[in-house]
mmCIF file of C-alpha atoms in Angstrom:
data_model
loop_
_atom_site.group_PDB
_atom_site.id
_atom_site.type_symbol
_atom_site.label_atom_id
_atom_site.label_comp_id
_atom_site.label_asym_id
_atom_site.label_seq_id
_atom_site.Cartn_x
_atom_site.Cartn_y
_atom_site.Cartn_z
ATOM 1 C CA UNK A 1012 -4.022 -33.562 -22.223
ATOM 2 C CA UNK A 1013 -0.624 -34.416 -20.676
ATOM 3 C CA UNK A 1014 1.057 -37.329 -20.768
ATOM 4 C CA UNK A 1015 3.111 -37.263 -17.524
ATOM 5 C CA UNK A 1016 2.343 -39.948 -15.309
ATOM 6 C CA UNK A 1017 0.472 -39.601 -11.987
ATOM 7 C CA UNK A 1018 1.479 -41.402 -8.885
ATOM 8 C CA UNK A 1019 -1.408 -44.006 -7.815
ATOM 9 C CA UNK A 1020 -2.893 -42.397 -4.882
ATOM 10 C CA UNK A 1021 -3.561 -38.733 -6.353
ATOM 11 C CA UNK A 1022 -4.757 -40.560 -10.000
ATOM 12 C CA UNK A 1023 -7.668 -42.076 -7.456
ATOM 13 C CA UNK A 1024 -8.367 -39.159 -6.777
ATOM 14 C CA UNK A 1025 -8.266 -37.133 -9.901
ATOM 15 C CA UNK A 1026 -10.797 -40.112 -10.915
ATOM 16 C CA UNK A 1027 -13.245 -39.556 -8.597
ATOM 17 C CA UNK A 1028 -12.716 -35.818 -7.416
ATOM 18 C CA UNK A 1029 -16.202 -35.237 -6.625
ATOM 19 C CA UNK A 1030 -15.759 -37.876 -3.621
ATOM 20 C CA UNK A 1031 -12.405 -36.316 -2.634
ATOM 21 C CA UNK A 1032 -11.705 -34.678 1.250
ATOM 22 C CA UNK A 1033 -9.620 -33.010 2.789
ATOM 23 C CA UNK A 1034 -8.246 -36.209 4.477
ATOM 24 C CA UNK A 1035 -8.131 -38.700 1.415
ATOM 25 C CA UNK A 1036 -5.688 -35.408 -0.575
ATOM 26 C CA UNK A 1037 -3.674 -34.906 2.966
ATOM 27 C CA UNK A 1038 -2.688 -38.620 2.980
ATOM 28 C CA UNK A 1039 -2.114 -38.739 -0.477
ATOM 29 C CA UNK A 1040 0.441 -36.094 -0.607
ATOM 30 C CA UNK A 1041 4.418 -37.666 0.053
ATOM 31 C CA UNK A 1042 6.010 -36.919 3.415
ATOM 32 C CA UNK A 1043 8.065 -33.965 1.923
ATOM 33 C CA UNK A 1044 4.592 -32.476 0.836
ATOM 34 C CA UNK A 1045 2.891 -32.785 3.934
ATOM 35 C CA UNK A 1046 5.984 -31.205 6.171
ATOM 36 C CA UNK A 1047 6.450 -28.433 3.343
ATOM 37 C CA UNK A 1048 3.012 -27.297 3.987
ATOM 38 C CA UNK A 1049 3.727 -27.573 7.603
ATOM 39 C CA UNK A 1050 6.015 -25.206 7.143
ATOM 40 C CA UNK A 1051 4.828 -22.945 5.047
ATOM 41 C CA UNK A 1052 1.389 -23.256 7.462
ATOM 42 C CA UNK A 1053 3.484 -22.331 10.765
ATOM 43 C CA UNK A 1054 5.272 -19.353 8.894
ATOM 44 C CA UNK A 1055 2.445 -17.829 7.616
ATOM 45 C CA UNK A 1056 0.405 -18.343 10.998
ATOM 46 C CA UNK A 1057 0.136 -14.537 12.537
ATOM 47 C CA UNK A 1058 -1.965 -15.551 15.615
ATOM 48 C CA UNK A 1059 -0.971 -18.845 16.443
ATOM 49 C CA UNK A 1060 -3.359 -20.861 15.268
ATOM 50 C CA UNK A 1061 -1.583 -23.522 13.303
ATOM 51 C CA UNK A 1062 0.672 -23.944 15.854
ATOM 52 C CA UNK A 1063 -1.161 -24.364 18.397
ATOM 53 C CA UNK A 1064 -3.534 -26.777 16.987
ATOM 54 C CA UNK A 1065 -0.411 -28.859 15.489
ATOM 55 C CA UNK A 1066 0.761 -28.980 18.836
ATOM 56 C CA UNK A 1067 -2.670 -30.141 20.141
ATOM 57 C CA UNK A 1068 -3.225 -32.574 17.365
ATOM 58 C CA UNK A 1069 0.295 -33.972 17.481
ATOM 59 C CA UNK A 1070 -0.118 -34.562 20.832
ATOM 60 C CA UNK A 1071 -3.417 -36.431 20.798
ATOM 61 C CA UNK A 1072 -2.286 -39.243 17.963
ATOM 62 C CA UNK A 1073 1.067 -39.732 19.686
ATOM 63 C CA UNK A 1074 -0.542 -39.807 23.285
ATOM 64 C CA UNK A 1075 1.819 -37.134 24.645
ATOM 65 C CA UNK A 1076 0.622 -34.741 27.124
ATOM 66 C CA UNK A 1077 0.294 -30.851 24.826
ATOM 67 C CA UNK A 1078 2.789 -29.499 27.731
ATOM 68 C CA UNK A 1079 5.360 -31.783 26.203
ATOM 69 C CA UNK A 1080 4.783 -31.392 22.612
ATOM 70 C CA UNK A 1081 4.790 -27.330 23.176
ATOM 71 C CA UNK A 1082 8.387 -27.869 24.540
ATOM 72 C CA UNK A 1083 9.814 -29.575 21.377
ATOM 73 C CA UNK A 1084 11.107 -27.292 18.528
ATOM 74 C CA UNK A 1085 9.670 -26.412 15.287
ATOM 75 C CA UNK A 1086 11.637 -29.212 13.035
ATOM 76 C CA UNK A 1087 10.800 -31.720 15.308
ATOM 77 C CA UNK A 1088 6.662 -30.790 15.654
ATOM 78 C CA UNK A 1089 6.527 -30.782 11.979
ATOM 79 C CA UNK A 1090 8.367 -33.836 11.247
ATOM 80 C CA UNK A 1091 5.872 -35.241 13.775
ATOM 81 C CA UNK A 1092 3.052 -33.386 12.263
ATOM 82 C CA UNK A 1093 3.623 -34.689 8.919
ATOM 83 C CA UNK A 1094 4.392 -38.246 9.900
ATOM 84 C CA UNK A 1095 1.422 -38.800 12.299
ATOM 85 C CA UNK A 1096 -2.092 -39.279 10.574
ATOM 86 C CA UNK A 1097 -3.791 -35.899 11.904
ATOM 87 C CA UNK A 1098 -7.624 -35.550 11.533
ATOM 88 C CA UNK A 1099 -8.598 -31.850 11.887
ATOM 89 C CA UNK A 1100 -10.044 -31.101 8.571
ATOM 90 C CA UNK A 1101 -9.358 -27.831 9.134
ATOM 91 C CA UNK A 1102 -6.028 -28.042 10.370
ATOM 92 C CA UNK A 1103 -5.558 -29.944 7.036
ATOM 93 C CA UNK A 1104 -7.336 -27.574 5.220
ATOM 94 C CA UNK A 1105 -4.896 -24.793 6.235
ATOM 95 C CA UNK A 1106 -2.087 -27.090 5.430
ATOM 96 C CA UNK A 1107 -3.300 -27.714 1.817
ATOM 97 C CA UNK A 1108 -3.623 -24.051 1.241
ATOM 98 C CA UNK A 1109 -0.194 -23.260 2.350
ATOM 99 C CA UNK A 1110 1.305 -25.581 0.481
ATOM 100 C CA UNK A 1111 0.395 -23.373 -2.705
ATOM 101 C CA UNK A 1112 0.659 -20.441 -1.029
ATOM 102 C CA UNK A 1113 4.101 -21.176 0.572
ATOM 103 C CA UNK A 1114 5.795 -23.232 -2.269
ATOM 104 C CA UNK A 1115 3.470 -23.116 -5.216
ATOM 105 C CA UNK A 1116 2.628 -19.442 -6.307
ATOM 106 C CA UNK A 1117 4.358 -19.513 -9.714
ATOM 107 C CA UNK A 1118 2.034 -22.215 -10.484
ATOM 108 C CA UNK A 1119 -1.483 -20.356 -8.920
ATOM 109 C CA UNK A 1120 -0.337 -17.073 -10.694
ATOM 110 C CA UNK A 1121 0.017 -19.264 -14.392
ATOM 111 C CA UNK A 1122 -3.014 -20.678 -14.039
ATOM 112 C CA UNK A 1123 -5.323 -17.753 -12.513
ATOM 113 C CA UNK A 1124 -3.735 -15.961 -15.171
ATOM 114 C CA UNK A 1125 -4.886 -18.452 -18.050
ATOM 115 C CA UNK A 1126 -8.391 -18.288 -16.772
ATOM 116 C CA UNK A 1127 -8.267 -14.235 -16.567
ATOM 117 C CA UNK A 1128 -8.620 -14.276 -12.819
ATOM 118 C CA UNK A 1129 -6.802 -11.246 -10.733
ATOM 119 C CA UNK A 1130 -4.774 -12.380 -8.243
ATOM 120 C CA UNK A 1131 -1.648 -11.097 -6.107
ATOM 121 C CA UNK A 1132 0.903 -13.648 -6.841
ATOM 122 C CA UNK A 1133 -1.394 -16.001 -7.205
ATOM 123 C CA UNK A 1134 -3.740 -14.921 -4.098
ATOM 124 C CA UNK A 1135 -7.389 -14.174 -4.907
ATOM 125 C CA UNK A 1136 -9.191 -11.209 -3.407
ATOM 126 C CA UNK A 1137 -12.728 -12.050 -3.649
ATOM 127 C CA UNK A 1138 -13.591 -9.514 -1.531
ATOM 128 C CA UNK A 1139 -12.187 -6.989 -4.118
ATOM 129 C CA UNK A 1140 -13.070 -8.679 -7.079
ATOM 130 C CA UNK A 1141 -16.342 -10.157 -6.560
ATOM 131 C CA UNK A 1142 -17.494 -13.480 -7.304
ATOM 132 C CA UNK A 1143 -15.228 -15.578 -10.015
ATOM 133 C CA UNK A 1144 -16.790 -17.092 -12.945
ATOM 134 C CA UNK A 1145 -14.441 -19.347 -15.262
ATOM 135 C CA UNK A 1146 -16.252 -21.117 -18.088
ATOM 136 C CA UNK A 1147 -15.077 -24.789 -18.059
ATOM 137 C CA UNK A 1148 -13.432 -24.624 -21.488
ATOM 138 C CA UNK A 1149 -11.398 -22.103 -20.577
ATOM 139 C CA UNK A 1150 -10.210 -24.187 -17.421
ATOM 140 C CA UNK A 1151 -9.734 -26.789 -19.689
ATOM 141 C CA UNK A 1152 -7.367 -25.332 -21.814
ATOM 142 C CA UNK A 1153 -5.692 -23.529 -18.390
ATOM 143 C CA UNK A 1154 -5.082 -26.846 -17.176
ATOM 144 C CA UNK A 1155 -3.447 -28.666 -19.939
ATOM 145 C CA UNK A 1156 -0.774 -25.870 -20.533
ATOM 146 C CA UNK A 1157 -0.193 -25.904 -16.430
ATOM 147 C CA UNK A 1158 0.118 -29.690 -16.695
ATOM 148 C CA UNK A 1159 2.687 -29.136 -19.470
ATOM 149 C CA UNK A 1160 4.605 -26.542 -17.162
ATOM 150 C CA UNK A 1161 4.742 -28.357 -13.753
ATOM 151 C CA UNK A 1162 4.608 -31.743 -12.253
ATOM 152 C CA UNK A 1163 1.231 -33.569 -12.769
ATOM 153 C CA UNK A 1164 1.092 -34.351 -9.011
ATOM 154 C CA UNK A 1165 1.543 -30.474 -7.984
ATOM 155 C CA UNK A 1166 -1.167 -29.330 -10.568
ATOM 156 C CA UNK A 1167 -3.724 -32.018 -9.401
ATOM 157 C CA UNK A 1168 -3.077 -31.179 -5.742
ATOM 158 C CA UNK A 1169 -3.815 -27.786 -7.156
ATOM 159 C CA UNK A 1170 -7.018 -28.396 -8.423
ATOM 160 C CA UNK A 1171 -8.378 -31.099 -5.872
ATOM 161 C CA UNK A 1172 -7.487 -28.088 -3.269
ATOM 162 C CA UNK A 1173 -9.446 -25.624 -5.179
ATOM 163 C CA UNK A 1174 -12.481 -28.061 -5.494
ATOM 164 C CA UNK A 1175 -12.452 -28.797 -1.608
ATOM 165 C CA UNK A 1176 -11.777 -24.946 -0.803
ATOM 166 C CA UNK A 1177 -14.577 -23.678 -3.642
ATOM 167 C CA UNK A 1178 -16.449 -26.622 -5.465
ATOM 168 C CA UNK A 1179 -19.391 -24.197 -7.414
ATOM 169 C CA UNK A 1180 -15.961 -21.539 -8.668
ATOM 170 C CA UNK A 1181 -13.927 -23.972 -9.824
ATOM 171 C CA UNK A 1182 -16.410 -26.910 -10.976
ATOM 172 C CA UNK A 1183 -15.058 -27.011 -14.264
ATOM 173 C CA UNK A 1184 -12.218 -28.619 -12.730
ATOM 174 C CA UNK A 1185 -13.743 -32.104 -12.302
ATOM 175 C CA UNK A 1186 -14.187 -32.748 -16.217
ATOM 176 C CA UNK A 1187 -10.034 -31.600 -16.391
ATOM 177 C CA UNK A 1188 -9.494 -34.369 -13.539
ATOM 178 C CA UNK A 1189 -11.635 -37.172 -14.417
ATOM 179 C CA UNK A 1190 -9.867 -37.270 -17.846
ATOM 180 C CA UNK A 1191 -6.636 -38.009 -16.800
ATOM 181 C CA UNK A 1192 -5.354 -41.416 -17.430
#
């Protein structure tokens, strides 16, 4: 188990990860967390999704009209984006996947490589692969030698974003969390 501390608002979490959303992880992650998956959102957004709806959402909490919000650069809509408390779980959702994606893949690729999981740089295929099936012991032991490799904070995010993406796949998770002290 490691014994690297855990700031306050992710430890709730990790205590109770079965009652964790979307939400509770966005607002738990710092301000450069939130505008690094931002970023990372907006460059991998082909059609213009993200965008879009961070323009949209921006717009709503800061009671600007979308017109004026489309006209500001990037920086300044995700600064904005990250500073304003957004509610479009899947907006969020997006966000919390391209954090790990964008910043994080060393990480995913360590760890999906622990549990014997093929992946692309630490992108999953399930299409190509089929269903995944990691026995919890396995995750366990995963887990522990991530935690010793990275920040605590960045591995929890990790696995509260794999609960919330895939709860049944990556179960074994929530024994790994609710341990941590």
């Amino acid at each position: 188990m490691p014994t690297k501390s855990l700031r306050p608002a992710l430890a709730a979490l990790a205590a109770a990860p079965k009652s964790t959303t979307v939400r509770k992880l966005w607002k738990a992650l710092t301000p450069e967390e939130r505008t690094s998956a931002i970023t990372a959102a907006m460059a991998d957004d082909e059609n213009g999704w993200v965008k879009t709806t961070t323009r949209t959402a921006v717009a709503s909490v800061i009671k600007f009209r979308p017109q004026t919000v489309a006209t500001w650069p990037k920086q300044k809509l995700v600064a904005e984006a990250a500073r304003v408390p957004l509610d479009d779980v899947q907006l969020l959702s997006a966000f919390l996947v391209d954090l790990h994606l964008g910043t994080r893949r060393p990480m995913m690729a360590t760890f999906l490589d622990g549990v014997g999981v093929k992946h692309d740089r630490g992108r999953i295929d399930t299409e190509a692969s089929g269903p995944i099936t990691v026995a919890p012991e396995r995750l366990s032991a995963a887990a522990d030698d991530l935690a010793h490799l990275y920040p605590l904070d960045e591995v929890v995010t990790y696995f509260l974003t794999l609960l919330l993406q895939d709860a049944e796949t990556w179960s074994g998770a929530i024994g790994w969390l609710e341990a941590l002290k």
